[in-house]
mmCIF file of C-alpha atoms (C1' of nucleotides) in Angstrom:
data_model
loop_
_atom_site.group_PDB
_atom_site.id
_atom_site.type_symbol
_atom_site.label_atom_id
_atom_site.label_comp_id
_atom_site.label_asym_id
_atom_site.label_seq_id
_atom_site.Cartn_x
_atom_site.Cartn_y
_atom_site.Cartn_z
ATOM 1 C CA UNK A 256 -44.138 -4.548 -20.978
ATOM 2 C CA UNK A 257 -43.092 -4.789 -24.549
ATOM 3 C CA UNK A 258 -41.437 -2.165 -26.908
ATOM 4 C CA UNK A 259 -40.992 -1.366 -30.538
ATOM 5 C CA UNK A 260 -37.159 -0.844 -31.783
ATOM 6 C CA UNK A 261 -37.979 2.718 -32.071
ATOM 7 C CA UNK A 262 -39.022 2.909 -28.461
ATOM 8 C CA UNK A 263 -36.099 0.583 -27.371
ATOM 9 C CA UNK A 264 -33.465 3.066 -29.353
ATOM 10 C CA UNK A 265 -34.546 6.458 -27.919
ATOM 11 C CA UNK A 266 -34.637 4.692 -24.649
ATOM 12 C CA UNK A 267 -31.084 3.718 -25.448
ATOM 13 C CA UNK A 268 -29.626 6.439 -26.950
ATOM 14 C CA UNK A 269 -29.025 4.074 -30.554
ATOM 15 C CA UNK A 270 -30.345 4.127 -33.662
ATOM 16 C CA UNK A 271 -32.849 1.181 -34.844
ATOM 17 C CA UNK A 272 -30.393 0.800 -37.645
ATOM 18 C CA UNK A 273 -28.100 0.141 -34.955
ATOM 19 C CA UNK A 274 -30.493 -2.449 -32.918
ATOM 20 C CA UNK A 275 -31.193 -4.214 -36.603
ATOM 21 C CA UNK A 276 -27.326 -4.784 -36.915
ATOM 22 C CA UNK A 277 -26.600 -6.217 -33.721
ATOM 23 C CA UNK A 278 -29.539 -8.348 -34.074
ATOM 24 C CA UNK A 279 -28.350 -9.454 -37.636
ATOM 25 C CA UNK A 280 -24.871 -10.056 -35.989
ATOM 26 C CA UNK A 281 -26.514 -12.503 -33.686
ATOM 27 C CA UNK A 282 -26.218 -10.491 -30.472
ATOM 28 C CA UNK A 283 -29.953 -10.809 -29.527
ATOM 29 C CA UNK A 284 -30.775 -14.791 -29.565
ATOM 30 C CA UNK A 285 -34.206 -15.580 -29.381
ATOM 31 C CA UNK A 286 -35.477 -11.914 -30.325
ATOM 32 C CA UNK A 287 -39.203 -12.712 -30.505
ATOM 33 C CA UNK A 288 -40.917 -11.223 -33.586
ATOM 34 C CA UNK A 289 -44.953 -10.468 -34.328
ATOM 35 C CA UNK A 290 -46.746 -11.915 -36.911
ATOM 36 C CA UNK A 291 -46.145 -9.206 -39.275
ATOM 37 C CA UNK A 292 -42.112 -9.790 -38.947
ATOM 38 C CA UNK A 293 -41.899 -6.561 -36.550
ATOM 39 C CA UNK A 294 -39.368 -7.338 -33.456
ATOM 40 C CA UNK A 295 -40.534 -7.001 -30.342
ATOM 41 C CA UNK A 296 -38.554 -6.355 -27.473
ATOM 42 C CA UNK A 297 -39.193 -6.959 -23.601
ATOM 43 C CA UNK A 298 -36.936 -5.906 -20.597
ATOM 44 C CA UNK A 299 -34.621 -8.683 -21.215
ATOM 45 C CA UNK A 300 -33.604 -7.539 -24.394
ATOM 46 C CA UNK A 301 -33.328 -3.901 -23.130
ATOM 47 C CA UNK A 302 -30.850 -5.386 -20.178
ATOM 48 C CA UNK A 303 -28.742 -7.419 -23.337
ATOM 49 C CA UNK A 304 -28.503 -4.093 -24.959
ATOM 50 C CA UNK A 305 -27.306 -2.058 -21.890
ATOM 51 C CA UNK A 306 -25.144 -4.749 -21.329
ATOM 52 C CA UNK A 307 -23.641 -4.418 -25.008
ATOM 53 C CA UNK A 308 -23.201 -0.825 -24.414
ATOM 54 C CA UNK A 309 -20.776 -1.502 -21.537
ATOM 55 C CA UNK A 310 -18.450 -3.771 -23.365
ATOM 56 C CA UNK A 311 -18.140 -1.841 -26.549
ATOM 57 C CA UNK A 312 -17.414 0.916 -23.747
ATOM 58 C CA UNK A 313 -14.731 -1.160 -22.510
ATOM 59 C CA UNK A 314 -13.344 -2.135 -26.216
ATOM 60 C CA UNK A 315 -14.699 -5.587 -26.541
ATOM 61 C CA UNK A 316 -15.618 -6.197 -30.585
ATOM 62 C CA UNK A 317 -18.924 -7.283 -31.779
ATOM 63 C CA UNK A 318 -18.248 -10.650 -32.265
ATOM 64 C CA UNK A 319 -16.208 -11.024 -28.836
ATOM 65 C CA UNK A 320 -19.499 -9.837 -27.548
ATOM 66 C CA UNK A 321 -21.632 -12.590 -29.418
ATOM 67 C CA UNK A 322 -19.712 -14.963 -28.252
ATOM 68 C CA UNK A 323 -19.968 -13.880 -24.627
ATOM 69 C CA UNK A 324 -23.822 -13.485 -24.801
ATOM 70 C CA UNK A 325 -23.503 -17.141 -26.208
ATOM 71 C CA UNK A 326 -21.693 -18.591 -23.772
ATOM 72 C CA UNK A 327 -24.256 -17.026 -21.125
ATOM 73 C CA UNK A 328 -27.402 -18.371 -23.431
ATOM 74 C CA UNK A 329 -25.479 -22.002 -22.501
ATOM 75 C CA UNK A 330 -25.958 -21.124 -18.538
ATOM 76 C CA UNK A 331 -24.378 -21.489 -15.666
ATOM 77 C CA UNK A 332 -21.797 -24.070 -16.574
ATOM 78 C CA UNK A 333 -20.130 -21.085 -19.182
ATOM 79 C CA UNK A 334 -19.478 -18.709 -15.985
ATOM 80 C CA UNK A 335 -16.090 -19.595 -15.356
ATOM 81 C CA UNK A 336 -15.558 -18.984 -19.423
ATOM 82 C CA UNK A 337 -17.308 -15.730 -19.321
ATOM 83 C CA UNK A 338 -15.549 -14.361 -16.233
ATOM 84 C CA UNK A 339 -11.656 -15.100 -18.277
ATOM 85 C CA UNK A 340 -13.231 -13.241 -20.903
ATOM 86 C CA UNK A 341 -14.152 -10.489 -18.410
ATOM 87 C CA UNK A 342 -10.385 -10.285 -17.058
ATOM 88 C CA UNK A 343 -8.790 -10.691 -20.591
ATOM 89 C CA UNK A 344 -11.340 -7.702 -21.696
ATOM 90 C CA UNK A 345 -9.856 -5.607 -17.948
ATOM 91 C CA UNK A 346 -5.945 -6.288 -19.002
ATOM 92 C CA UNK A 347 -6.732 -5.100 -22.036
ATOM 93 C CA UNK A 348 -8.583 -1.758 -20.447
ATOM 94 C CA UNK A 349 -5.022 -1.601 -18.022
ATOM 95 C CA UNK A 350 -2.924 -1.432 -21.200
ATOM 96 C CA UNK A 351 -4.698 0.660 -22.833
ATOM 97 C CA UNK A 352 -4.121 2.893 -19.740
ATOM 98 C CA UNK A 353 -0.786 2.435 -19.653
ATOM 99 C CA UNK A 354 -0.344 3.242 -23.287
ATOM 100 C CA UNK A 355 -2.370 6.565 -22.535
ATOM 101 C CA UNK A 356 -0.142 7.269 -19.964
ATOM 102 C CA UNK A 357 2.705 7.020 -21.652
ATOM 103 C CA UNK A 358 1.511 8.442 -24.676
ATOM 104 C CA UNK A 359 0.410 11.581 -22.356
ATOM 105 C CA UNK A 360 4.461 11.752 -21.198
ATOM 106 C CA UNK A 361 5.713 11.815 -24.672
ATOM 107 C CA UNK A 362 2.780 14.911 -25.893
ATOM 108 C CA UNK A 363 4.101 16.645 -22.618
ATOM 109 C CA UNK A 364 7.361 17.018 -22.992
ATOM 110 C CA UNK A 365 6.734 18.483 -26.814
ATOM 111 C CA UNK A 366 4.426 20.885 -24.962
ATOM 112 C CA UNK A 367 6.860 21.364 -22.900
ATOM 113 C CA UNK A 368 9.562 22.065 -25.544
ATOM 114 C CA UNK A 369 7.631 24.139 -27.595
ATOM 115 C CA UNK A 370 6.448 26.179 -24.230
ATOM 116 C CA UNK A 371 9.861 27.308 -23.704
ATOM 117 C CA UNK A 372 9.963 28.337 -27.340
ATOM 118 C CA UNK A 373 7.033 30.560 -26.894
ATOM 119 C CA UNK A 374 7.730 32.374 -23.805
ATOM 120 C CA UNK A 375 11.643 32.437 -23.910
ATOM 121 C CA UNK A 376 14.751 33.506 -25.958
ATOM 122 C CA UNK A 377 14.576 30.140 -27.099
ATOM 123 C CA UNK A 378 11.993 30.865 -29.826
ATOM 124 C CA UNK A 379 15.061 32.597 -31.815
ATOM 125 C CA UNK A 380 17.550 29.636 -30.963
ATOM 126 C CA UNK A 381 14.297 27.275 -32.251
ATOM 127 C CA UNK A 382 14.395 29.813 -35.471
ATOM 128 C CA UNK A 383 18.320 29.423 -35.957
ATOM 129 C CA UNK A 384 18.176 25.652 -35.906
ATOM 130 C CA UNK A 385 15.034 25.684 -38.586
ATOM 131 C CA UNK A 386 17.354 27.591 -40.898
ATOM 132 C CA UNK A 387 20.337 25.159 -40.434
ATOM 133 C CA UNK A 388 18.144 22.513 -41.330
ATOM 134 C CA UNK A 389 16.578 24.113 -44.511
ATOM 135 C CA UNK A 390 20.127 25.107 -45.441
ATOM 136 C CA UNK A 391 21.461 21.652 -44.815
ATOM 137 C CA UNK A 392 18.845 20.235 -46.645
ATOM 138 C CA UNK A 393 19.445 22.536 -49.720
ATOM 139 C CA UNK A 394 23.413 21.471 -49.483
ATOM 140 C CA UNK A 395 22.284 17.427 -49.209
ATOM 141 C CA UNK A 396 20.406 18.614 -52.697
ATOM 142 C CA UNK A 397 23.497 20.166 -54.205
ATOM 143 C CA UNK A 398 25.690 17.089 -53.377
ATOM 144 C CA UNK A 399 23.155 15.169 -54.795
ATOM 145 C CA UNK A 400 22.257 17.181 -58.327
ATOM 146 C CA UNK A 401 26.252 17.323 -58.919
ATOM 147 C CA UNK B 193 24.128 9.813 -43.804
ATOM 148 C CA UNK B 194 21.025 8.959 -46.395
ATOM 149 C CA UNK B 195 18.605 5.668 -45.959
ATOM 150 C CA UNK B 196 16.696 3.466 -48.439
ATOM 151 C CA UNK B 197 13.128 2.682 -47.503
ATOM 152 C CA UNK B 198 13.752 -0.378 -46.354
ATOM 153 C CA UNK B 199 16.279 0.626 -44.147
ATOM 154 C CA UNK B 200 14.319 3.278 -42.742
ATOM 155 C CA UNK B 201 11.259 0.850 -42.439
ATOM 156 C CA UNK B 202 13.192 -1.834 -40.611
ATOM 157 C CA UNK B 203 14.986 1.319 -37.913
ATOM 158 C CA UNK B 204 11.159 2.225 -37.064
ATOM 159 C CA UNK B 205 9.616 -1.278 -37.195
ATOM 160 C CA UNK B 206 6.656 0.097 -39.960
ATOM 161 C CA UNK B 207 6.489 -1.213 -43.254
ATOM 162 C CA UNK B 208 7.701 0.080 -46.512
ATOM 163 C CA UNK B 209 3.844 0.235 -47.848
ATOM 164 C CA UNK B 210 3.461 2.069 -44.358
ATOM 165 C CA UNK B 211 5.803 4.898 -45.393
ATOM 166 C CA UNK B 212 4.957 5.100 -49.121
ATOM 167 C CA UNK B 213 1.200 5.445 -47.738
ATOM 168 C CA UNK B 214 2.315 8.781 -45.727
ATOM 169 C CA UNK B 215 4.366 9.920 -48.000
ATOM 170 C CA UNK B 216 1.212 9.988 -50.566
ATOM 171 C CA UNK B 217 -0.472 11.608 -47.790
ATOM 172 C CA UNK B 218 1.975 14.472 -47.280
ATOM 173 C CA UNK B 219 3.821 13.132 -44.020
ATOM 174 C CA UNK B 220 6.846 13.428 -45.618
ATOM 175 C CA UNK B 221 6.995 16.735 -47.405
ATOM 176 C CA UNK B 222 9.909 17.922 -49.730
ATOM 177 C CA UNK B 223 11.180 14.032 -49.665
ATOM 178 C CA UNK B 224 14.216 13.936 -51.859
ATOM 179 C CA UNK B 225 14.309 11.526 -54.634
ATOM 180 C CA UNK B 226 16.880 9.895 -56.754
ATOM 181 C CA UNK B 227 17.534 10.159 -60.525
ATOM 182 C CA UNK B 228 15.509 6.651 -60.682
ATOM 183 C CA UNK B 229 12.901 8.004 -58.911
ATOM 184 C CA UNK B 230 13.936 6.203 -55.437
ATOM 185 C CA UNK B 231 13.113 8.007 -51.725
ATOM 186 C CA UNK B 232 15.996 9.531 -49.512
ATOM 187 C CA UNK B 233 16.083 9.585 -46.293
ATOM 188 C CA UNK B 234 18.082 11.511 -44.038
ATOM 189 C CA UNK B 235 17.632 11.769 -40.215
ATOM 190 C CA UNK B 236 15.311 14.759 -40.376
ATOM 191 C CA UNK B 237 12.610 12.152 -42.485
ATOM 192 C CA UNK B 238 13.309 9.703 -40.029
ATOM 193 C CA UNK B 239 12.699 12.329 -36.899
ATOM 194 C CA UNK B 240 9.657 13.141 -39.190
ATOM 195 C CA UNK B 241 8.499 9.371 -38.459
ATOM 196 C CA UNK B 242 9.056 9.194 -35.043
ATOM 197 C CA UNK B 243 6.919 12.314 -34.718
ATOM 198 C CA UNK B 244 4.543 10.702 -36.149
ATOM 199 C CA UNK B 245 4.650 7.515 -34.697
ATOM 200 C CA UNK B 246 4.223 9.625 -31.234
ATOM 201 C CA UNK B 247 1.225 11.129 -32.765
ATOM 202 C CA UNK B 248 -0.417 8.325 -33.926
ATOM 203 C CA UNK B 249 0.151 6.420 -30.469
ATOM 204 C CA UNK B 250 -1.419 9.591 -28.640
ATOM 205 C CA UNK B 251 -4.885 8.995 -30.926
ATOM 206 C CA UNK B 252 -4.058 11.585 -33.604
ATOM 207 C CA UNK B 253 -5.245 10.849 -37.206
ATOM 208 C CA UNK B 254 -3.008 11.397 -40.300
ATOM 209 C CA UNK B 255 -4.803 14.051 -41.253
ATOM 210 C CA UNK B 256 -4.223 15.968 -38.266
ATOM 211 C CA UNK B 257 -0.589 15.098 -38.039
ATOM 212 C CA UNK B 258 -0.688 16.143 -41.477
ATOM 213 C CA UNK B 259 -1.739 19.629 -40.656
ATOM 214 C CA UNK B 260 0.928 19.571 -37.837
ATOM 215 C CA UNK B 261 3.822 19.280 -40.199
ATOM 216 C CA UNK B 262 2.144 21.887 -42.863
ATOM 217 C CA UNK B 263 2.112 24.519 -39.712
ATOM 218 C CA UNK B 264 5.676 22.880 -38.886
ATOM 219 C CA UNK B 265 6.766 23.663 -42.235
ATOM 220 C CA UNK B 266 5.350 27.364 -42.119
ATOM 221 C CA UNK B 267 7.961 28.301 -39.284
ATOM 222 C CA UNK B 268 7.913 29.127 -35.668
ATOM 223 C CA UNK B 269 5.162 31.562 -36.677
ATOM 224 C CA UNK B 270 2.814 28.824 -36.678
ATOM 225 C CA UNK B 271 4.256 27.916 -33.332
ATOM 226 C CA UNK B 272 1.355 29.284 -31.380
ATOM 227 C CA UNK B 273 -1.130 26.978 -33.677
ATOM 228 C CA UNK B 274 0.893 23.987 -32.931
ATOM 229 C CA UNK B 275 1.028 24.050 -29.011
ATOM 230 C CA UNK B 276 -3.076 24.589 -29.340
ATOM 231 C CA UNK B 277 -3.182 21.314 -31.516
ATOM 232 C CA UNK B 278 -1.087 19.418 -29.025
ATOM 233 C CA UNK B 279 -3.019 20.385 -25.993
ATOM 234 C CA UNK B 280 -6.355 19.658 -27.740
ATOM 235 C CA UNK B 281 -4.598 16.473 -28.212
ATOM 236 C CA UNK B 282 -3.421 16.237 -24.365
ATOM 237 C CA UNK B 283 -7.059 16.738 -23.504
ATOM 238 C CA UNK B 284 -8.070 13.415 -25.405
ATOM 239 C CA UNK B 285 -5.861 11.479 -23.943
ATOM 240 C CA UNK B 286 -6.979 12.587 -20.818
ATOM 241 C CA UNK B 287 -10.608 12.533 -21.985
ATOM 242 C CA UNK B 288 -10.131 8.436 -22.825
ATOM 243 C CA UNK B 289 -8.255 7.863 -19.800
ATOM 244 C CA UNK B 290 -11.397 8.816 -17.691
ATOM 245 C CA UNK B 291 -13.711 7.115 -19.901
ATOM 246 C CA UNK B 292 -11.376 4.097 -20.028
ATOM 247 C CA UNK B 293 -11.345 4.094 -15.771
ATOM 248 C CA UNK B 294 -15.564 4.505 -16.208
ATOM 249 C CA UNK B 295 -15.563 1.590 -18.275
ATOM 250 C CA UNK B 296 -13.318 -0.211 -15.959
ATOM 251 C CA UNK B 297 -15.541 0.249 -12.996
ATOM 252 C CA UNK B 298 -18.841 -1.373 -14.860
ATOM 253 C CA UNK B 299 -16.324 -4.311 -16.140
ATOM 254 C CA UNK B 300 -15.394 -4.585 -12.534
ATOM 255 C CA UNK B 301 -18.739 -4.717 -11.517
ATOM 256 C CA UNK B 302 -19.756 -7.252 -13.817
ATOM 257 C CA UNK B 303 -16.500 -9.388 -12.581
ATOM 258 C CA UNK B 304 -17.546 -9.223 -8.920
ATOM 259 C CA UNK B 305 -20.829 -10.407 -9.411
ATOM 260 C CA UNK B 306 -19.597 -13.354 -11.603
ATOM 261 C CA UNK B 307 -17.041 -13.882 -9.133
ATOM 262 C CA UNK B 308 -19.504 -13.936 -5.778
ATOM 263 C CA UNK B 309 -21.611 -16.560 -8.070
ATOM 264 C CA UNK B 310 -18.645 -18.899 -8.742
ATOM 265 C CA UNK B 311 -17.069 -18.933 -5.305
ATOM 266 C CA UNK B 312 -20.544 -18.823 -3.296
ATOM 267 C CA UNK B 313 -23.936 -20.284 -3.183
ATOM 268 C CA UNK B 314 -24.849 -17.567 -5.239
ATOM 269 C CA UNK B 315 -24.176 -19.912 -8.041
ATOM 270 C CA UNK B 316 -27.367 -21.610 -7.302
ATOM 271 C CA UNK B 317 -29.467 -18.362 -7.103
ATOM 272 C CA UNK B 318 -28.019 -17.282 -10.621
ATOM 273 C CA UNK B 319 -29.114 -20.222 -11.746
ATOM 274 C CA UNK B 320 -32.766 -20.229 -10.392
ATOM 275 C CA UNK B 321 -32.831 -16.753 -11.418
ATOM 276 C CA UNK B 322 -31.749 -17.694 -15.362
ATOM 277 C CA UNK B 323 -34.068 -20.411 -14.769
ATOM 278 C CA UNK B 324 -36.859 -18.175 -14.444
ATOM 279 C CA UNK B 325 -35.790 -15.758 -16.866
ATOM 280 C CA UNK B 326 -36.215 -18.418 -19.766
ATOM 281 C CA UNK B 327 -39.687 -19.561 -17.968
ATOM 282 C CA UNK B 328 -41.186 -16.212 -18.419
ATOM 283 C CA UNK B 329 -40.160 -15.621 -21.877
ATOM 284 C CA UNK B 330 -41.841 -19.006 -22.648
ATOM 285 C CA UNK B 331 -45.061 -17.546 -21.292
ATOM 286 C CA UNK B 332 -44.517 -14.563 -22.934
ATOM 287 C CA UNK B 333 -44.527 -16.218 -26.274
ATOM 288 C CA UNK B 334 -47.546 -18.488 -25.384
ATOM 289 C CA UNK B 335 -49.483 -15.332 -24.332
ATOM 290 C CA UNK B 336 -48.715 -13.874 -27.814
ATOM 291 C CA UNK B 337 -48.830 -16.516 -29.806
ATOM 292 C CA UNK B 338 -52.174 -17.202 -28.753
ATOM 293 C "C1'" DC C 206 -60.674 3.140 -45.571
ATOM 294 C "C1'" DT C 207 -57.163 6.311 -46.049
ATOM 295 C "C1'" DT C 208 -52.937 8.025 -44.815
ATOM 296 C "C1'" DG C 209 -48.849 9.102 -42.315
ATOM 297 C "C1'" DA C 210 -45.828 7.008 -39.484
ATOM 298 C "C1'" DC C 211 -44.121 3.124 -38.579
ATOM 299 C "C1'" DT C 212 -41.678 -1.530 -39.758
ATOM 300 C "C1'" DT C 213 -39.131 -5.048 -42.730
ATOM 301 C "C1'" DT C 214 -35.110 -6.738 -45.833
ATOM 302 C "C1'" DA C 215 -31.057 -6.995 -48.832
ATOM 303 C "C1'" DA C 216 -27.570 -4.735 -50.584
ATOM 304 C "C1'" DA C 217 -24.615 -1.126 -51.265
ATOM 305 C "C1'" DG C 218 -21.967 2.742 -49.265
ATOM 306 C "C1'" DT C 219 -18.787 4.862 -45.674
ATOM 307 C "C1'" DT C 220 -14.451 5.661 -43.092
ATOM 308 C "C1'" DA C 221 -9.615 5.237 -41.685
ATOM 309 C "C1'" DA C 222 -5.444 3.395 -42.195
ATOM 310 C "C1'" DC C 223 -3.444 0.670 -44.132
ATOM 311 C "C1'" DT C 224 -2.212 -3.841 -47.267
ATOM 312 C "C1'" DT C 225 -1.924 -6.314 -51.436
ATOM 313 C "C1'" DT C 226 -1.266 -6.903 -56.162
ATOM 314 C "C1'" DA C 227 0.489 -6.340 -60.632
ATOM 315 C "C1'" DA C 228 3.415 -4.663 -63.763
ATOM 316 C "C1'" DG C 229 7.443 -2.765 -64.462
ATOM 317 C "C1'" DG C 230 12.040 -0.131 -63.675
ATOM 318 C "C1'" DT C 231 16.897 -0.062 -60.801
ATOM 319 C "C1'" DT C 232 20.921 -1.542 -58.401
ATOM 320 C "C1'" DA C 233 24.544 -4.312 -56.355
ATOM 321 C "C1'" DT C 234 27.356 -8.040 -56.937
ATOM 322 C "C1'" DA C 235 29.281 -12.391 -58.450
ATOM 323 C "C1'" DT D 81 26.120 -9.462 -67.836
ATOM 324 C "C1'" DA D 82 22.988 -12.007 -65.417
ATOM 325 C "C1'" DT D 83 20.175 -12.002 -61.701
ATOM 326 C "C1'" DA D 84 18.465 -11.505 -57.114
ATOM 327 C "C1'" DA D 85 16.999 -8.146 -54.475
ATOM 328 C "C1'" DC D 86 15.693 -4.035 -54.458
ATOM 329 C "C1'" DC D 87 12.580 0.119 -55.855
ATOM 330 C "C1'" DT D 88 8.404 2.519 -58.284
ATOM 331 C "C1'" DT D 89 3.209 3.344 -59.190
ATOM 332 C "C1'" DA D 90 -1.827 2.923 -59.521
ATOM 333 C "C1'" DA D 91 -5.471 0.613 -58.199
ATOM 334 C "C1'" DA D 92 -7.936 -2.589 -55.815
ATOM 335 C "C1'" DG D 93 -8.730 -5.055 -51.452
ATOM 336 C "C1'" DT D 94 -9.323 -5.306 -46.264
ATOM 337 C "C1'" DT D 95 -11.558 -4.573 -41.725
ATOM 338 C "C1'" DA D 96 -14.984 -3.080 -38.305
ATOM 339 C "C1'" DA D 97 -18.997 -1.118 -37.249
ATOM 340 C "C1'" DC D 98 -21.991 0.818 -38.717
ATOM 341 C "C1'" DT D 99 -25.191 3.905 -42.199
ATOM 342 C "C1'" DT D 100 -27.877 4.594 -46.179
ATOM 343 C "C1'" DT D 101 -30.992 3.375 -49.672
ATOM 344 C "C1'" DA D 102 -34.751 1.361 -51.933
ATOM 345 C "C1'" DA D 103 -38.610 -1.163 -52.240
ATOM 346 C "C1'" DA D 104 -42.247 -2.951 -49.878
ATOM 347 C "C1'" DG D 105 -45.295 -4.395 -46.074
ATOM 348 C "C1'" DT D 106 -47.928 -2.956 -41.373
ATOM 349 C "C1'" DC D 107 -50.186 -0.211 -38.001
ATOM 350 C "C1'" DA D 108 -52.927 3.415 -35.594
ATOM 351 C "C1'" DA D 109 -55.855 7.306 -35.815
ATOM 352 C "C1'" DG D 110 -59.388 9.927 -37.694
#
DNA sequence: CTTGACTTTAAAGTTAACTTTAAGGTTATA
DNA sequence: TATAACCTTAAAGTTAACTTTAAAGTCAAG
């Protein structure tokens, strides 16, 4: 069974503009064309697609991706290769975690601050200290200007 | 206690360029200058930065942290506005967390099969089965071409 | 055999968040 | 007072991953 790129991205979810671009980029080798220049693409291609799909998912760049799908165009003898690139690519995805995570603690506890504000005395005290600072700011001018 | 730009840029570990770029964004509002036409900075600029710094590492864009400190600027009767921002924010994190432990479980996937080919006879199989794969599209393009 | 819906390409445009460059003032200090 | 080490701006450049455009060729259906 053989598609046309505007079968392949509905199927996909892409745009052909899309397909065209990774192709260009080199990320489907051996793309087999018709006569006319059309592309034509089979279930292989449709499985290198999906496949792109998961590791732009999981952050990998386009050309970190080429150079994956070369390495496994070079066969078995690239595996070991490949699978470093896979566990570079998952320490990455753990970091990125982490950084979440700790990014998450830091948004919370200014949610948190400003919570108290809203539903406490505190909003006044939050008010009080706002003033200070404009006030202090507008003596830091004077100082200045004199 | 007042702060050059450099100063300031070497105490946050951003460059100058970095800061003059916010500043021209509105980051920084009511920045003081000198008679020469030099920045200021106090502490409440440099607070200013570490908010932002926070807010960039949780995903926010300038323009958003830029509305932030406008509503920031308006008083605690924007305080309301604020918290909704930050826990839209909150729900991106948590948003990319989940998609980040999706895309970790195809990655995974992807690694164990790898893995059960390198350490296994499976290697050979993988192989056949590439072998195959490449046969097929050879036929393929004979079948067309003719 | 016409026509509307495809397909092709190269090249330019887009976006965000900077970075770099160039040309020119300012300041601290020896 | 010379000069190195700052500071200023506007404008152009950078990067990734597309998207858009324009001009032109191809295909399928009636």
């Amino acid at each position: 069974m053989s598609y046309t790129i505007n079968q392949v991205a509905k199927m996909l979810g892409i745009t052909t503009a899309t397909i065209r671009y990774y192709d260009k980029e080199g990320l489907l080798p051996n793309l087999e064309r018709r006569e006319s220049g059309y592309r034509i693409f089979y279930d292989y291609e449709i499985e290198t697609l999906k496949f792109i799909q998961i590791f732009k998912r999981a952050g990998m760049q386009i050309q970190e991706i080429k150079q994956y799908i070369n390495l496994f165009m070079e066969g078995e003898i690239t595996l070991e290769d490949r699978q470093k690139m896979l566990l570079t690519q998952k320490e990455n995805l753990v970091k990125r975690r982490q950084e979440i995570e700790e990014s998450m603690k830091e948004l919370d506890s200014i949610i948190e601050f400003n919570q108290s504000a809203l539903t406490s005395d505190a909003e006044k005290q939050l008010r009080d200290s706002a003033r200070e600072l404009i006030k202090r700011k507008e003596e830091e001018k004077n100082e200045i200007s004199d």
